[in-house]
Amino acid sequence: MPNMPLSCLKKSMLYKGVLFEDSLDNYQSRESTSICQFLYFLCIDDIAKHVERTFYTNKSWHFKYSVSSMIKLFVVKCFRKLSYDKAISSLTEEEAILLSFFDENGKTKLPSGGTLHHFVKYRLGEEGINEIMMLLGEKILKLSSEKEAKIDSTPLEASRYDKHADYNPHYECKMDKAHITMVGTYPVFMTHTNGLASDSFELIKHIEALQKMNANIESYSADGGYDSFLNHAHIWFHLKAKPVISYASNAVINKEGDIERIDHWVNKMWKKGGDINAKTEDKLIFLYQNGRMVQVGMYLRNQNISDDLFKELYKKRAECEKIHGHIKDTVKFDIRRVRKESRKLYSLLNFVAYQLLGLTELQNKVLNRNSFGGYF
């Protein structure tokens, strides 16, 4: 296989009347590079415009700072794991320029920590961060060639003395939960729940999100915590994807999911349009739409139990824990020292920051995925 460039995009910037052109290729082999240099190659103009239209008024004073720059700035805050004020003071003049915090005269002009805090907590809030997450998920899905999705939960650990967090006996700690859907190794959607919330009940939210993102996937994997007939049916019907959900070692073929029983119920509902001579897929769609969702799930689960290749397909879900660990190494992905009312906001914020780092790699065709750990 021939050597391929790590990225193929070049970016230009006009600063003090001089046009500068650069490429992320020039920084991939360096041992020490600022995260601001990495984010310089991130293009989110469309997302910034959506934020301006949705969360800003028509008053011009609201646009004192570029929305794109403010989004990149909260990524720096999350990546460096600093407070708002310290994140601002950590920036050099060169880094401020890379984030486009300069005026028409080339003079750098950074916001205060309070301004960045207001942008995150009040201008965007949970609603805005959720919308950005959805837009990023859609962009990642369009750019990625991956067709295999997977979902899993991971603990957002709290202090052992936290009065507001649940103790989870499985993880043996006080915690909240983050439920994360990934496509390949790229996280595209997350929900935040308390530490004892059922994994299974969260799945439908993720299915609906993938639908809104127009996801084109072939399979959706999950562990046994998501094993239910309804979840099998929902994945297959709404996402047109194969449900690859782990089942118990003592699982058996369910007779109601046999093709004979499928035909029986299709025939029984002939007055509603049931056609026993239709393709199996069309029969399943008909049954799902006519209240027989559990039976459809039984059929799909039976297919997995009988499939010799199922275990090989399910092995790909193992990437979940690895990426969850990488998220926690890269940003602050826990709820320690975070107020109860702000926990969901900041877990989503750090998740979105990680998404933006992954999107930067995708846009610049970086082959070594999740390589941003070497930046500072």
Coordinates of N, CA and C in Angstrom, one line a residue, residues 91-215:
L91 N -3.6 31.1 27.3 CA -3.4 31.3 25.8 C -2.2 32.3 25.6
T92 N -1.4 32.0 24.7 CA -0.3 32.9 24.2 C -1.0 33.8 23.1
E93 N -0.2 34.8 22.7 CA -0.7 35.7 21.6 C -0.9 34.9 20.3
E94 N 0.1 34.0 20.1 CA 0.0 33.2 18.9 C -1.2 32.3 18.9
E95 N -1.5 31.7 20.0 CA -2.7 30.8 20.2 C -4.0 31.6 20.0
A96 N -4.0 32.8 20.5 CA -5.2 33.7 20.3 C -5.4 33.9 18.8
I97 N -4.3 34.1 18.0 CA -4.4 34.4 16.6 C -4.9 33.1 15.9
L98 N -4.4 31.9 16.3 CA -4.8 30.7 15.7 C -6.3 30.4 15.9
L99 N -6.9 30.9 17.0 CA -8.3 30.8 17.3 C -9.1 31.9 16.7
S100 N -8.4 32.8 16.0 CA -9.0 34.0 15.3 C -9.6 35.0 16.2
F101 N -8.9 35.2 17.4 CA -9.3 36.3 18.3 C -8.5 37.5 18.0
F102 N -8.7 38.1 16.8 CA -8.0 39.4 16.5 C -8.9 40.2 15.6
D103 N -8.7 41.6 15.7 CA -9.6 42.5 14.9 C -9.0 42.7 13.6
E104 N -9.7 43.7 12.8 CA -9.3 44.0 11.5 C -7.9 44.6 11.4
N105 N -7.4 45.1 12.5 CA -6.0 45.7 12.6 C -5.0 44.7 13.0
G106 N -5.4 43.4 13.3 CA -4.4 42.4 13.7 C -4.2 42.4 15.2
K107 N -4.9 43.2 15.9 CA -4.7 43.2 17.4 C -5.5 42.1 18.1
T108 N -4.8 41.3 18.9 CA -5.5 40.2 19.6 C -6.5 40.8 20.6
K109 N -7.6 40.1 20.7 CA -8.6 40.5 21.7 C -9.3 39.3 22.2
L110 N -9.0 38.9 23.4 CA -9.5 37.7 24.0 C -10.7 38.0 24.9
P111 N -11.7 37.2 25.0 CA -12.8 37.4 26.0 C -12.3 37.1 27.4
S112 N -13.1 37.5 28.4 CA -12.7 37.2 29.7 C -13.3 35.8 30.1
G113 N -12.8 35.3 31.2 CA -13.4 34.0 31.6 C -14.9 34.0 31.8
G114 N -15.3 35.2 32.4 CA -16.8 35.4 32.6 C -17.6 35.4 31.3
T115 N -17.0 35.9 30.3 CA -17.7 36.0 29.0 C -17.8 34.5 28.4
L116 N -16.7 33.8 28.5 CA -16.8 32.4 28.0 C -17.8 31.6 28.8
H117 N -17.8 31.8 30.1 CA -18.7 31.1 31.0 C -20.2 31.4 30.6
H118 N -20.5 32.7 30.4 CA -21.8 33.1 30.0 C -22.2 32.5 28.6
F119 N -21.2 32.4 27.7 CA -21.5 31.8 26.4 C -21.9 30.3 26.5
V120 N -21.2 29.6 27.4 CA -21.4 28.2 27.6 C -22.7 27.9 28.3
K121 N -22.9 28.6 29.5 CA -23.9 28.2 30.4 C -25.3 28.9 30.1
Y122 N -25.2 30.1 29.6 CA -26.4 30.9 29.4 C -26.8 31.1 27.9
R123 N -25.8 31.4 27.1 CA -26.1 31.6 25.7 C -26.5 30.3 25.0
L124 N -25.6 29.2 25.3 CA -25.9 27.9 24.8 C -26.8 27.1 25.7
G125 N -26.3 26.8 26.9 CA -27.0 26.0 27.8 C -27.1 24.6 27.3
E126 N -27.9 23.7 28.0 CA -28.0 22.3 27.6 C -28.6 22.2 26.3
E127 N -29.6 23.0 25.9 CA -30.3 23.0 24.6 C -29.3 23.2 23.5
G128 N -28.5 24.3 23.7 CA -27.5 24.6 22.6 C -26.4 23.6 22.5
I129 N -25.9 23.1 23.6 CA -24.9 22.0 23.5 C -25.4 20.8 22.9
N130 N -26.7 20.4 23.2 CA -27.3 19.3 22.5 C -27.5 19.5 21.0
E131 N -27.8 20.7 20.6 CA -28.0 20.9 19.2 C -26.6 20.8 18.5
I132 N -25.6 21.4 19.1 CA -24.2 21.3 18.5 C -23.8 19.8 18.4
M133 N -24.1 19.0 19.4 CA -23.8 17.6 19.4 C -24.5 16.9 18.3
M134 N -25.7 17.2 18.0 CA -26.5 16.6 16.9 C -25.9 17.0 15.6
L135 N -25.5 18.3 15.4 CA -24.9 18.8 14.2 C -23.6 18.1 13.9
L136 N -22.8 18.0 15.0 CA -21.5 17.4 14.9 C -21.7 15.9 14.5
G137 N -22.6 15.2 15.1 CA -22.9 13.8 14.8 C -23.2 13.6 13.4
E138 N -24.0 14.5 12.8 CA -24.4 14.4 11.4 C -23.2 14.6 10.5
K139 N -22.3 15.6 10.9 CA -21.1 15.9 10.1 C -20.2 14.6 10.1
I140 N -20.0 14.1 11.3 CA -19.2 12.9 11.4 C -19.7 11.7 10.6
L141 N -21.0 11.5 10.6 CA -21.6 10.4 9.9 C -21.4 10.6 8.4
K142 N -21.4 11.9 7.9 CA -21.3 12.1 6.5 C -19.8 11.9 6.0
L143 N -18.9 12.3 6.9 CA -17.5 12.2 6.6 C -16.9 10.8 6.8
S144 N -17.4 10.0 7.7 CA -16.9 8.7 8.0 C -17.5 7.7 7.1
S145 N -16.6 6.7 6.8 CA -17.1 5.6 5.9 C -17.6 4.4 6.8
E146 N -17.5 4.6 8.1 CA -17.9 3.5 9.0 C -19.4 3.2 8.9
K147 N -19.8 1.9 8.9 CA -21.2 1.6 8.8 C -21.7 0.8 10.1
E148 N -20.8 0.7 11.1 CA -21.1 -0.1 12.3 C -21.2 0.8 13.5
A149 N -22.4 0.9 14.0 CA -22.7 1.7 15.2 C -22.7 0.8 16.5
K150 N -22.4 1.4 17.6 CA -22.5 0.7 18.9 C -22.8 1.6 20.0
I151 N -23.5 1.1 21.0 CA -23.9 1.9 22.2 C -23.4 1.2 23.4
D152 N -23.0 2.0 24.4 CA -22.6 1.5 25.7 C -22.7 2.6 26.7
S153 N -22.8 2.3 28.0 CA -22.8 3.3 29.0 C -21.4 3.3 29.7
T154 N -21.1 4.4 30.3 CA -19.8 4.5 31.1 C -20.0 5.3 32.3
P155 N -19.4 5.0 33.4 CA -19.6 5.8 34.7 C -19.0 7.2 34.6
L156 N -19.7 8.2 35.1 CA -19.2 9.5 35.3 C -19.0 9.6 36.8
E157 N -17.8 9.3 37.3 CA -17.6 9.1 38.7 C -17.7 10.4 39.5
A158 N -18.3 10.2 40.7 CA -18.4 11.3 41.7 C -17.5 11.0 42.9
S159 N -17.5 12.0 43.7 CA -16.7 11.8 45.0 C -17.5 10.8 45.9
R160 N -16.7 10.1 46.7 CA -17.4 9.1 47.5 C -18.3 9.7 48.6
Y161 N -18.1 11.0 48.8 CA -18.9 11.7 49.8 C -20.1 12.5 49.2
D162 N -20.2 12.3 47.9 CA -21.3 13.1 47.1 C -22.7 12.6 47.6
K163 N -23.5 13.5 48.1 CA -24.8 13.2 48.5 C -25.8 13.1 47.4
H164 N -25.5 13.6 46.2 CA -26.5 13.7 45.1 C -26.3 12.6 44.1
A165 N -25.2 11.8 44.2 CA -24.9 10.8 43.2 C -25.3 9.4 43.8
D166 N -25.7 8.5 42.9 CA -26.1 7.2 43.2 C -24.9 6.3 43.4
Y167 N -25.0 5.3 44.3 CA -23.9 4.3 44.4 C -24.3 3.2 43.5
N168 N -23.5 2.8 42.5 CA -23.7 1.7 41.6 C -22.9 0.5 42.1
P169 N -23.6 -0.6 42.5 CA -22.9 -1.7 43.0 C -22.0 -2.4 42.0
H170 N -22.4 -2.3 40.7 CA -21.6 -3.0 39.6 C -20.3 -2.3 39.5
Y171 N -20.3 -1.0 39.5 CA -19.0 -0.2 39.3 C -18.3 0.1 40.7
E172 N -19.1 -0.1 41.7 CA -18.6 0.1 43.1 C -18.1 1.5 43.3
C173 N -18.9 2.4 42.9 CA -18.6 3.9 43.1 C -19.9 4.7 43.0
K174 N -19.8 5.9 43.5 CA -20.9 6.9 43.3 C -20.7 7.5 41.9
M175 N -21.8 7.7 41.2 CA -21.7 8.1 39.8 C -23.0 8.5 39.2
D176 N -22.9 9.2 38.0 CA -23.9 9.3 37.0 C -23.5 8.5 35.9
K177 N -24.3 8.4 34.8 CA -24.0 7.6 33.7 C -24.0 8.4 32.4
A178 N -23.1 8.1 31.5 CA -23.1 8.6 30.1 C -23.4 7.5 29.2
H179 N -24.4 7.6 28.4 CA -24.8 6.6 27.4 C -24.3 7.1 26.1
I180 N -23.4 6.4 25.4 CA -22.7 6.9 24.2 C -22.9 6.0 23.0
T181 N -23.3 6.6 21.9 CA -23.4 5.9 20.6 C -22.2 6.3 19.8
M182 N -21.5 5.3 19.2 CA -20.3 5.6 18.4 C -20.6 5.0 17.0
V183 N -20.0 5.6 16.0 CA -19.9 5.0 14.7 C -18.4 4.8 14.4
G184 N -18.0 3.5 14.3 CA -16.6 3.3 14.2 C -16.0 3.6 15.6
T185 N -15.0 4.5 15.6 CA -14.5 5.0 16.9 C -14.9 6.4 17.1
Y186 N -15.8 7.0 16.4 CA -16.2 8.4 16.6 C -17.5 8.5 17.3
P187 N -17.5 9.1 18.5 CA -18.8 9.3 19.2 C -19.7 10.3 18.6
V188 N -21.0 10.0 18.4 CA -21.9 10.8 17.7 C -23.1 11.3 18.5
F189 N -23.4 10.6 19.7 CA -24.5 11.0 20.5 C -24.3 10.5 21.9
M190 N -24.8 11.3 22.9 CA -24.7 11.0 24.3 C -26.0 11.4 25.0
T191 N -26.4 10.6 26.0 CA -27.4 11.1 27.0 C -26.8 10.9 28.4
H192 N -27.2 11.7 29.3 CA -26.7 11.7 30.7 C -27.9 11.3 31.6
T193 N -27.7 10.3 32.5 CA -28.7 9.9 33.4 C -28.1 9.7 34.8
N194 N -28.9 9.4 35.8 CA -28.4 9.1 37.1 C -27.7 7.7 37.0
G195 N -27.0 7.4 38.1 CA -26.1 6.3 38.1 C -26.7 4.9 38.1
L196 N -28.1 4.9 38.4 CA -28.7 3.6 38.4 C -29.8 3.4 37.3
A197 N -29.7 4.3 36.3 CA -30.7 4.3 35.2 C -30.5 3.1 34.4
S198 N -31.6 2.5 33.8 CA -31.5 1.4 33.0 C -30.9 1.8 31.6
D199 N -29.9 1.0 31.2 CA -29.3 1.2 29.8 C -30.4 1.0 28.7
S200 N -31.2 0.0 28.9 CA -32.1 -0.4 27.8 C -33.1 0.7 27.5
F201 N -33.6 1.5 28.5 CA -34.6 2.5 28.2 C -34.0 3.7 27.5
E202 N -32.7 3.8 27.5 CA -32.0 5.0 26.8 C -31.9 4.7 25.3
L203 N -32.0 3.5 24.9 CA -31.7 3.1 23.5 C -32.6 3.9 22.5
I204 N -33.9 4.0 22.8 CA -34.8 4.6 21.9 C -34.4 6.1 21.6
K205 N -33.9 6.8 22.6 CA -33.4 8.1 22.4 C -32.3 8.2 21.4
H206 N -31.4 7.2 21.4 CA -30.3 7.2 20.5 C -30.7 6.8 19.1
I207 N -31.7 5.9 19.0 CA -32.2 5.5 17.7 C -32.8 6.7 17.1
E208 N -33.6 7.5 17.8 CA -34.3 8.7 17.3 C -33.2 9.7 16.8
A209 N -32.2 9.9 17.6 CA -31.1 10.8 17.3 C -30.4 10.4 16.0
L210 N -30.1 9.1 15.8 CA -29.5 8.6 14.6 C -30.4 8.8 13.4
Q211 N -31.7 8.7 13.6 CA -32.7 9.0 12.5 C -32.6 10.4 12.1
K212 N -32.6 11.3 13.1 CA -32.5 12.7 12.7 C -31.2 13.1 12.0
M213 N -30.1 12.4 12.3 CA -28.8 12.6 11.7 C -28.8 11.9 10.3
N214 N -29.8 11.2 9.9 CA -29.8 10.5 8.6 C -28.7 9.5 8.5
A215 N -28.5 8.8 9.6 CA -27.5 7.8 9.7 C -27.7 6.6 8.7

